[in-house]
PDB file of C-alpha atoms in Angstrom:
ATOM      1  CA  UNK A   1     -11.835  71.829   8.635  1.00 52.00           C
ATOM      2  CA  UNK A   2     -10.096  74.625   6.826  1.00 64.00           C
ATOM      3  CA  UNK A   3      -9.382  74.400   3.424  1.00 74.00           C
ATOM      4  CA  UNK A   4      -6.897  76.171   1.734  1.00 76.00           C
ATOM      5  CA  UNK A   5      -8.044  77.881  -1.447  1.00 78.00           C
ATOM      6  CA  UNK A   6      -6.159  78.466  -5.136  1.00 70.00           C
ATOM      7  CA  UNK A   7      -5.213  81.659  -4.693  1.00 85.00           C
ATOM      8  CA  UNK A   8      -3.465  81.053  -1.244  1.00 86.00           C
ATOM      9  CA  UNK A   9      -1.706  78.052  -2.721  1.00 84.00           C
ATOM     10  CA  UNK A  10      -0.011  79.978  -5.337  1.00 88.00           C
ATOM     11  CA  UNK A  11       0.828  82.901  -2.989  1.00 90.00           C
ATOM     12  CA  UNK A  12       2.401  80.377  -0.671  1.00 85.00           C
ATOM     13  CA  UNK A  13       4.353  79.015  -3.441  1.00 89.00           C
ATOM     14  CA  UNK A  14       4.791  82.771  -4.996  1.00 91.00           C
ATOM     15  CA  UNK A  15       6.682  83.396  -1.734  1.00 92.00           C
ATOM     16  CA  UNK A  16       8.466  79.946  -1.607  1.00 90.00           C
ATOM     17  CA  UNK A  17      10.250  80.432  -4.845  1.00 91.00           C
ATOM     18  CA  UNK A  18      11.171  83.888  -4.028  1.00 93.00           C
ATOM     19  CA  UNK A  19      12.885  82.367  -0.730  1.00 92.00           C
ATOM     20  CA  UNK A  20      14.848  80.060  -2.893  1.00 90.00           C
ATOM     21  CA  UNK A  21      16.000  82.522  -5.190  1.00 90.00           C
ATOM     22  CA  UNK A  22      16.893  85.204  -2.364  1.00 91.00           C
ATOM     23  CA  UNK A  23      18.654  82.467  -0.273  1.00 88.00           C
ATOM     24  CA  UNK A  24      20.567  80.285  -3.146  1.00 84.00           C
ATOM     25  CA  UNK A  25      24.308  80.513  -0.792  1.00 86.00           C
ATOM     26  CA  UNK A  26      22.765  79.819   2.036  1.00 84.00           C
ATOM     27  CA  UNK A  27      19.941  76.814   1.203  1.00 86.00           C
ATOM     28  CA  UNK A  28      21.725  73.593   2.687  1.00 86.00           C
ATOM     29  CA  UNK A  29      18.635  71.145   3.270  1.00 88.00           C
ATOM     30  CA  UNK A  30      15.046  71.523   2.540  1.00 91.00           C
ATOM     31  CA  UNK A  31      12.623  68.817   4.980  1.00 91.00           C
ATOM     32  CA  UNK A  32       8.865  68.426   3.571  1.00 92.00           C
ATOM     33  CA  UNK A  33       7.470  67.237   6.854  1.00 90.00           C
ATOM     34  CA  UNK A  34       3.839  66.436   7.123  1.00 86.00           C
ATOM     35  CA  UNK A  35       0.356  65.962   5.211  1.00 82.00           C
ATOM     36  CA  UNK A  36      -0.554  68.740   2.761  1.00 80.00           C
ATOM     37  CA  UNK A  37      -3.784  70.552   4.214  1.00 77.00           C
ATOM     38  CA  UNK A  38      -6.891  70.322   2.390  1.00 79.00           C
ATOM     39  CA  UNK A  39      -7.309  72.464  -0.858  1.00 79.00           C
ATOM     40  CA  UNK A  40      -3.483  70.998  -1.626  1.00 80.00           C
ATOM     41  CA  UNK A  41      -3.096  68.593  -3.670  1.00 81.00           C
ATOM     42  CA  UNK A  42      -0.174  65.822  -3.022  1.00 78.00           C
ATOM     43  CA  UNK A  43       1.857  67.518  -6.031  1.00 86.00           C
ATOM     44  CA  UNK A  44       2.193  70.580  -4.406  1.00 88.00           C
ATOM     45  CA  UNK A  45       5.528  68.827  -2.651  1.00 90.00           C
ATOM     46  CA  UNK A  46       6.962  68.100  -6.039  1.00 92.00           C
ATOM     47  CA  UNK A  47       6.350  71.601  -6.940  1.00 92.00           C
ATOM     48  CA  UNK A  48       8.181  72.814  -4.546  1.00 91.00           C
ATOM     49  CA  UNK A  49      11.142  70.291  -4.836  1.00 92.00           C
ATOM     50  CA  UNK A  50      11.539  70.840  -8.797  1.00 91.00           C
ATOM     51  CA  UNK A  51      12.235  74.981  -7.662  1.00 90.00           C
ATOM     52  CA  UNK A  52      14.941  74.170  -5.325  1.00 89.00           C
ATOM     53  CA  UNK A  53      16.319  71.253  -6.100  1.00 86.00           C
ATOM     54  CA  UNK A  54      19.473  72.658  -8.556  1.00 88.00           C
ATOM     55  CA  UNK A  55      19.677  75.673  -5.751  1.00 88.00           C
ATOM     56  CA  UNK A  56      19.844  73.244  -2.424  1.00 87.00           C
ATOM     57  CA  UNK A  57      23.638  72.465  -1.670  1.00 85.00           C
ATOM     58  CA  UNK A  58      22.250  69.658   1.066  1.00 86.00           C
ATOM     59  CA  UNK A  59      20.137  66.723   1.722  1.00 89.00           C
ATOM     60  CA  UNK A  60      16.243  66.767   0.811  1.00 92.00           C
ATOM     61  CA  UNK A  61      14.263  64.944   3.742  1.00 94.00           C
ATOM     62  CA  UNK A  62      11.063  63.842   3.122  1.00 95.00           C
ATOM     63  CA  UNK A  63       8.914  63.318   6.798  1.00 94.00           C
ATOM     64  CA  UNK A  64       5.626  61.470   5.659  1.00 90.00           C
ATOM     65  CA  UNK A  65       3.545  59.533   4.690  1.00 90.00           C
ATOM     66  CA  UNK A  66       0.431  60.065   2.607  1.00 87.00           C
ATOM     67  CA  UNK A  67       0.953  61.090  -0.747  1.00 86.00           C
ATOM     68  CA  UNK A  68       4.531  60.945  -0.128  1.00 90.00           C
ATOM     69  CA  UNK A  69       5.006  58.686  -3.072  1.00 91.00           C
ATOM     70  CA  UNK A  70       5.298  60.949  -6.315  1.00 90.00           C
ATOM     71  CA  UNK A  71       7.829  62.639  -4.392  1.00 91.00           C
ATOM     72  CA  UNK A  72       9.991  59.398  -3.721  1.00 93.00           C
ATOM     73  CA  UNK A  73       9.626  58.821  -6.902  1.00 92.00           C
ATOM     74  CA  UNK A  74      11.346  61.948  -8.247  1.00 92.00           C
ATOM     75  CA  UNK A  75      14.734  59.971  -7.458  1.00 91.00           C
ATOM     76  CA  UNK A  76      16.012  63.405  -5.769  1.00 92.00           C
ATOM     77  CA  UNK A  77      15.279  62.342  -2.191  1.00 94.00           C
ATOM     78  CA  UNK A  78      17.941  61.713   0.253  1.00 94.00           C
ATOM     79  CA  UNK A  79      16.026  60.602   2.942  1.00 95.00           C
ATOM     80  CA  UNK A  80      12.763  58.946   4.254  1.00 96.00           C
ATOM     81  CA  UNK A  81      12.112  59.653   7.528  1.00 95.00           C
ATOM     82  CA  UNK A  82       8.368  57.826   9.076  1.00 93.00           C
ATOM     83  CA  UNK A  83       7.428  55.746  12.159  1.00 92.00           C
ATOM     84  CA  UNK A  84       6.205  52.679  12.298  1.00 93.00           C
ATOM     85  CA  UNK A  85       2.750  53.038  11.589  1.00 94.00           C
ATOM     86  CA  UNK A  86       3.641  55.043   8.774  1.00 94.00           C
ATOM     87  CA  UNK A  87       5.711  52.725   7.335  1.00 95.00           C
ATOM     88  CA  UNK A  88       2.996  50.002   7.368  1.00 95.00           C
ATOM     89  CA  UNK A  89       0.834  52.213   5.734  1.00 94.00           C
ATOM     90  CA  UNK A  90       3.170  53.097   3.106  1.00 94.00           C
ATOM     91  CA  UNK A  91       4.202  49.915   2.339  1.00 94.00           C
ATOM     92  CA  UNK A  92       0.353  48.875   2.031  1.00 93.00           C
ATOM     93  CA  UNK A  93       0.373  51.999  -0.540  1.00 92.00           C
ATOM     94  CA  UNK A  94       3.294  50.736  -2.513  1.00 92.00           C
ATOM     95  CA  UNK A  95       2.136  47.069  -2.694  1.00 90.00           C
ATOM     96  CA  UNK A  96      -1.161  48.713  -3.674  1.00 89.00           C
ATOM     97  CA  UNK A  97       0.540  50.158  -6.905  1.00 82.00           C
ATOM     98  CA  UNK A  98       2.141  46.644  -8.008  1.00 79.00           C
ATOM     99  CA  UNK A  99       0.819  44.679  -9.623  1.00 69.00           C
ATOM    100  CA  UNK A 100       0.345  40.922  -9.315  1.00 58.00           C
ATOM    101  CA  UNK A 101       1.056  41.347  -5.177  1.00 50.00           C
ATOM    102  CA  UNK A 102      -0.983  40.630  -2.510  1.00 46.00           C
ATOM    103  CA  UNK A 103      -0.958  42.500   1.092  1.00 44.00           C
ATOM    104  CA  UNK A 104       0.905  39.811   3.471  1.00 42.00           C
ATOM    105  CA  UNK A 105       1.797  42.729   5.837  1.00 43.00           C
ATOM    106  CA  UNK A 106       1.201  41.991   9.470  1.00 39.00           C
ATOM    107  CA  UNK A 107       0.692  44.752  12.650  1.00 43.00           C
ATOM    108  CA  UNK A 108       3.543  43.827  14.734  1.00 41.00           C
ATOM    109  CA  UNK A 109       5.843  46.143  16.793  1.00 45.00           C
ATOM    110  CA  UNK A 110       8.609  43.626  16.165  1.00 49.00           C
ATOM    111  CA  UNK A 111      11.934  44.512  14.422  1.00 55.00           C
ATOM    112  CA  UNK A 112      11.325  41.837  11.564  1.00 76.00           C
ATOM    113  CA  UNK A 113       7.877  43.559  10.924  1.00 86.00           C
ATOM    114  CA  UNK A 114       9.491  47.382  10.523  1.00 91.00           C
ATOM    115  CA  UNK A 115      12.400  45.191   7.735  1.00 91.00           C
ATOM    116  CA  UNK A 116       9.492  43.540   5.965  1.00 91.00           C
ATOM    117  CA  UNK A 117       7.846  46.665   5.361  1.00 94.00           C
ATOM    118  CA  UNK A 118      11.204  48.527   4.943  1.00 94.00           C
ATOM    119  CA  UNK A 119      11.908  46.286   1.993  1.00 93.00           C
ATOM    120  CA  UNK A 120       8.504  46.759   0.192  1.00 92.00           C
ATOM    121  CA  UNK A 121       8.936  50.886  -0.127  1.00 94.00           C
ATOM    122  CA  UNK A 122      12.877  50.243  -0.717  1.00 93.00           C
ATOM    123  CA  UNK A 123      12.007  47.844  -3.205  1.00 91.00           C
ATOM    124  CA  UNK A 124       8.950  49.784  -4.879  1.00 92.00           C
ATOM    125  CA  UNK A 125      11.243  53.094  -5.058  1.00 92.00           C
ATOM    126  CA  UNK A 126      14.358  51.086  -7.007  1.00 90.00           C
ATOM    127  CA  UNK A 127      11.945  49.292  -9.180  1.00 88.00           C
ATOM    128  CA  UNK A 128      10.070  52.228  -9.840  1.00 89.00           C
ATOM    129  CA  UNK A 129      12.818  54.708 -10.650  1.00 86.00           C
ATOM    130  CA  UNK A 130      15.352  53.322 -13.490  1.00 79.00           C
ATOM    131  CA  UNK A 131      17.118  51.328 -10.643  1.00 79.00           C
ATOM    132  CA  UNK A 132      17.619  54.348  -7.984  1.00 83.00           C
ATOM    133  CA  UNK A 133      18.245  53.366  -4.516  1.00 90.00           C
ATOM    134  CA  UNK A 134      16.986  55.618  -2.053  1.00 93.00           C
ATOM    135  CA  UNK A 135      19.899  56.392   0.033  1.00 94.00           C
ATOM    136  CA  UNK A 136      18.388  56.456   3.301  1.00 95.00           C
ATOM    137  CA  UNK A 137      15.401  54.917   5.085  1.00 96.00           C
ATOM    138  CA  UNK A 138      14.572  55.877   9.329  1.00 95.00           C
ATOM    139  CA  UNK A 139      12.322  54.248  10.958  1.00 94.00           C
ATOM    140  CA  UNK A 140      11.417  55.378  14.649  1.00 91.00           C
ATOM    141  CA  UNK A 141       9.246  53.316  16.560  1.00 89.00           C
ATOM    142  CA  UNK A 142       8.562  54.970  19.762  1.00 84.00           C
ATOM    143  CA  UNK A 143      10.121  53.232  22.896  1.00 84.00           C
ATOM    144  CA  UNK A 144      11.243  50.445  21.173  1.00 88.00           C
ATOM    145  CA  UNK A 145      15.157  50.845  18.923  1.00 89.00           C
ATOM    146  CA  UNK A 146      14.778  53.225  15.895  1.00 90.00           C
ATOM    147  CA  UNK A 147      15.950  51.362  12.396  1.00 92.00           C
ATOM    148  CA  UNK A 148      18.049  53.403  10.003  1.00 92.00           C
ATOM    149  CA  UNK A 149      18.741  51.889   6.490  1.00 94.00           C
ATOM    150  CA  UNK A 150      21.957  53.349   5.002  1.00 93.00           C
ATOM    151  CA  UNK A 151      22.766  52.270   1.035  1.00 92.00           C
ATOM    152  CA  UNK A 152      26.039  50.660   0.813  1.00 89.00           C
ATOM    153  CA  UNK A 153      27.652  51.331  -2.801  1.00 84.00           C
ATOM    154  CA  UNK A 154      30.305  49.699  -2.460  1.00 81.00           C
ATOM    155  CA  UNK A 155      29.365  46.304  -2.036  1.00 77.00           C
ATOM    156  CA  UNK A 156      26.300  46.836  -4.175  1.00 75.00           C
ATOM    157  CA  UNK A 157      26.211  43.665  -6.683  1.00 70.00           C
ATOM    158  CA  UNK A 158      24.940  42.822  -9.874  1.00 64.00           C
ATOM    159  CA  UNK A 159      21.120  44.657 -10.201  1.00 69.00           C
ATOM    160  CA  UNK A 160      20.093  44.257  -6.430  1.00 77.00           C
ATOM    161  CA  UNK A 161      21.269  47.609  -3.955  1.00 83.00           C
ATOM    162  CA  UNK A 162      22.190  46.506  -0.620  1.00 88.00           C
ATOM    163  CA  UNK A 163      21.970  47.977   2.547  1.00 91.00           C
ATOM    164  CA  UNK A 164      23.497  48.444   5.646  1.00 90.00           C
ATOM    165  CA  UNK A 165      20.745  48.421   8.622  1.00 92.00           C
ATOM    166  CA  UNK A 166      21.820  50.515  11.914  1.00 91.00           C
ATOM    167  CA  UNK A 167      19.799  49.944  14.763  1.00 89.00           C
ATOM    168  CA  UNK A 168      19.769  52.790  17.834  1.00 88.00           C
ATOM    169  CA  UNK A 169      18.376  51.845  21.425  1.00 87.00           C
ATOM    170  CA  UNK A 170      16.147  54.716  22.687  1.00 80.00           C
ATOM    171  CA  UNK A 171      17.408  55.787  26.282  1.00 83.00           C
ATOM    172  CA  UNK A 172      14.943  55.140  29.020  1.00 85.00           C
ATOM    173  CA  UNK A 173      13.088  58.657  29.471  1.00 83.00           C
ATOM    174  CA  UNK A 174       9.743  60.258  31.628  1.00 86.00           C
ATOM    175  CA  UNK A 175       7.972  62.100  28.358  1.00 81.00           C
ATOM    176  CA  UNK A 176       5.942  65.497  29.153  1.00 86.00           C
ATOM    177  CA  UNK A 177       4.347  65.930  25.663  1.00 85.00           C
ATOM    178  CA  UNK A 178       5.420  64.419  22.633  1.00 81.00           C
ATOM    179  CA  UNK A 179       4.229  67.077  20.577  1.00 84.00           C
ATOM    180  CA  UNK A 180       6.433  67.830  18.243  1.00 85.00           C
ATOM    181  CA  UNK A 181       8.992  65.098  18.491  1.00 84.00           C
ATOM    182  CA  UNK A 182       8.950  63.368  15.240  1.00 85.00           C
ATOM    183  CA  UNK A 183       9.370  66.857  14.001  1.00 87.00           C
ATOM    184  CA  UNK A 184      12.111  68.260  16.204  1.00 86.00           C
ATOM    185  CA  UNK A 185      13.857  64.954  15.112  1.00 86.00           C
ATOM    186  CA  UNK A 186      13.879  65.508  11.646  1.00 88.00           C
ATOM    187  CA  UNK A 187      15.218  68.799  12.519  1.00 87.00           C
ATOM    188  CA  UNK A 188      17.784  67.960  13.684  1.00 86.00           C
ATOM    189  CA  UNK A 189      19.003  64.594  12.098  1.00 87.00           C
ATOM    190  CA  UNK A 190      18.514  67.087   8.862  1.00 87.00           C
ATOM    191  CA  UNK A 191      20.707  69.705  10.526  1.00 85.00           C
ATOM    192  CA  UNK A 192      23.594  67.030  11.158  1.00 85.00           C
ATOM    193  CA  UNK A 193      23.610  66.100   7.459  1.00 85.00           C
ATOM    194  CA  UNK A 194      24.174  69.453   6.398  1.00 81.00           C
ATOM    195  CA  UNK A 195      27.010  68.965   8.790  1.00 76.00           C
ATOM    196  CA  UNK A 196      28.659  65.813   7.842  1.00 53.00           C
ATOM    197  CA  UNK A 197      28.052  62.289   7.427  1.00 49.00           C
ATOM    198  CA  UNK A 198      30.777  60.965   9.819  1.00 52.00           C
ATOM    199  CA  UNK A 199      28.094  60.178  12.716  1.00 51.00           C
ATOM    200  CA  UNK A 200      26.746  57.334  10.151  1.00 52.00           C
ATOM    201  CA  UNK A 201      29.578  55.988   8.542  1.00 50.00           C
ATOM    202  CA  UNK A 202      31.509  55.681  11.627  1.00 51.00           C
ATOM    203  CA  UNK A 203      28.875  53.372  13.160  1.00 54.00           C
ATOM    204  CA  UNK A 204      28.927  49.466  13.099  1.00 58.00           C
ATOM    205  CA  UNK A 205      25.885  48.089  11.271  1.00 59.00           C
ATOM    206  CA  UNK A 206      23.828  45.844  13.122  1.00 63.00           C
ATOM    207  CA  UNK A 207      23.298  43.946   9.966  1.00 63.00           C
ATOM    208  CA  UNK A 208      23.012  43.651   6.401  1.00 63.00           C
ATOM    209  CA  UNK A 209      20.285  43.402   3.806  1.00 66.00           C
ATOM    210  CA  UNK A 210      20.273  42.669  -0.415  1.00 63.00           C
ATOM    211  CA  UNK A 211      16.856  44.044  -1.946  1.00 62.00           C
ATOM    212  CA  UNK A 212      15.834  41.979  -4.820  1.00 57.00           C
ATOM    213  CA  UNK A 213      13.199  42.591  -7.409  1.00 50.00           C
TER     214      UNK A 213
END
């Protein structure tokens, strides 16, 4: 296992800043995909957000999982990108950190499963940070039809956010390595929103859903 020591953590982040700073015009997303390595803590995300967040013109994407929370709950994430699994696990986390709740989570691979979860870490994140919604929530789940969770302002009622729920069939493919692919597709749903937001809003939402405390 290699662990990464002090001094390399603050030369990596030595040289982050110094990208920001250098690249101000031309910053228009920043994704934090992935675990920190050993030697880094879980704050070493937040870090890095608080030094380019006021220079980023674009959507912050957060691809995780573990130890994903004190970033979510900086209220300066656009989106939450995980898979299923991960979104379990996370939602495990968040009911873990409330108190008064008890785990009634269930392994499924059905589409009610990923909104059960879906609400606990939407819910945990608006309770959790003076009311803020997190504006978007993906969920891929392999084969099966990839749930995206877009906020809906304006029909937003009293204290409870709502949101509208997209669902996206996956065409029927022969995979030669999925290396890579939760990656590459952060890359480039992250690249679109730099683009535009269009490709959402212009969809049809396969339902609706109210988040209550």
């Amino acid at each position: 296992c290699v662990c990464v020591c002090g001094g390399e953590r603050e030369s990596l982040l030595t040289k982050i800043q110094e990208y920001v700073c250098e690249n101000t015009d031309t910053l228009f997303g920043v994704c934090f995909c992935g675990t920190t390595p050993p030697g880094v803590s879980e704050n070493v995300y937040v870090e890095i957000l608080h030094m380019c967040r006021n220079r980023v013109h674009g959507p912050i994407v957060v691809d995780g999982y573990k130890g994903v929370l004190p970033l979510l709950l900086t209220g300066y994430i656009h989106t939450l990108k995980i898979n299923e699994d991960e979104l379990h696990a996370l939602a495990d986390d968040c009911q873990k950190h409330t108190p008064h709740t008890s785990d009634t989570h269930t392994k499924s691979d059905t589409p009610d499963s990923i909104h059960t979860h879906a609400i606990t870490v939407l819910r945990y994140i608006y309770v959790n940070v003076n009311r803020y919604p997190l504006p978007v929530l993906a969920v891929t789940a392999g084969k099966q039809p990839a749930t995206l969770y877009v906020y809906d302002d304006a029909h937003t009622t009293d204290m409870h956010p709502r949101y509208n729920v997209y669902r996206y069939t996956m065409p029927k493919i022969t995979p030669v390595n999925p290396i890579g692919a939760g990656d590459t597709c952060t890359g480039i749903y992250s690249a679109a929103l730099c683009g535009c937001l269009s490709h959402i809003t212009s969809l049809q939402p396969h339902t609706h859903t109210q988040i209550k405390q």
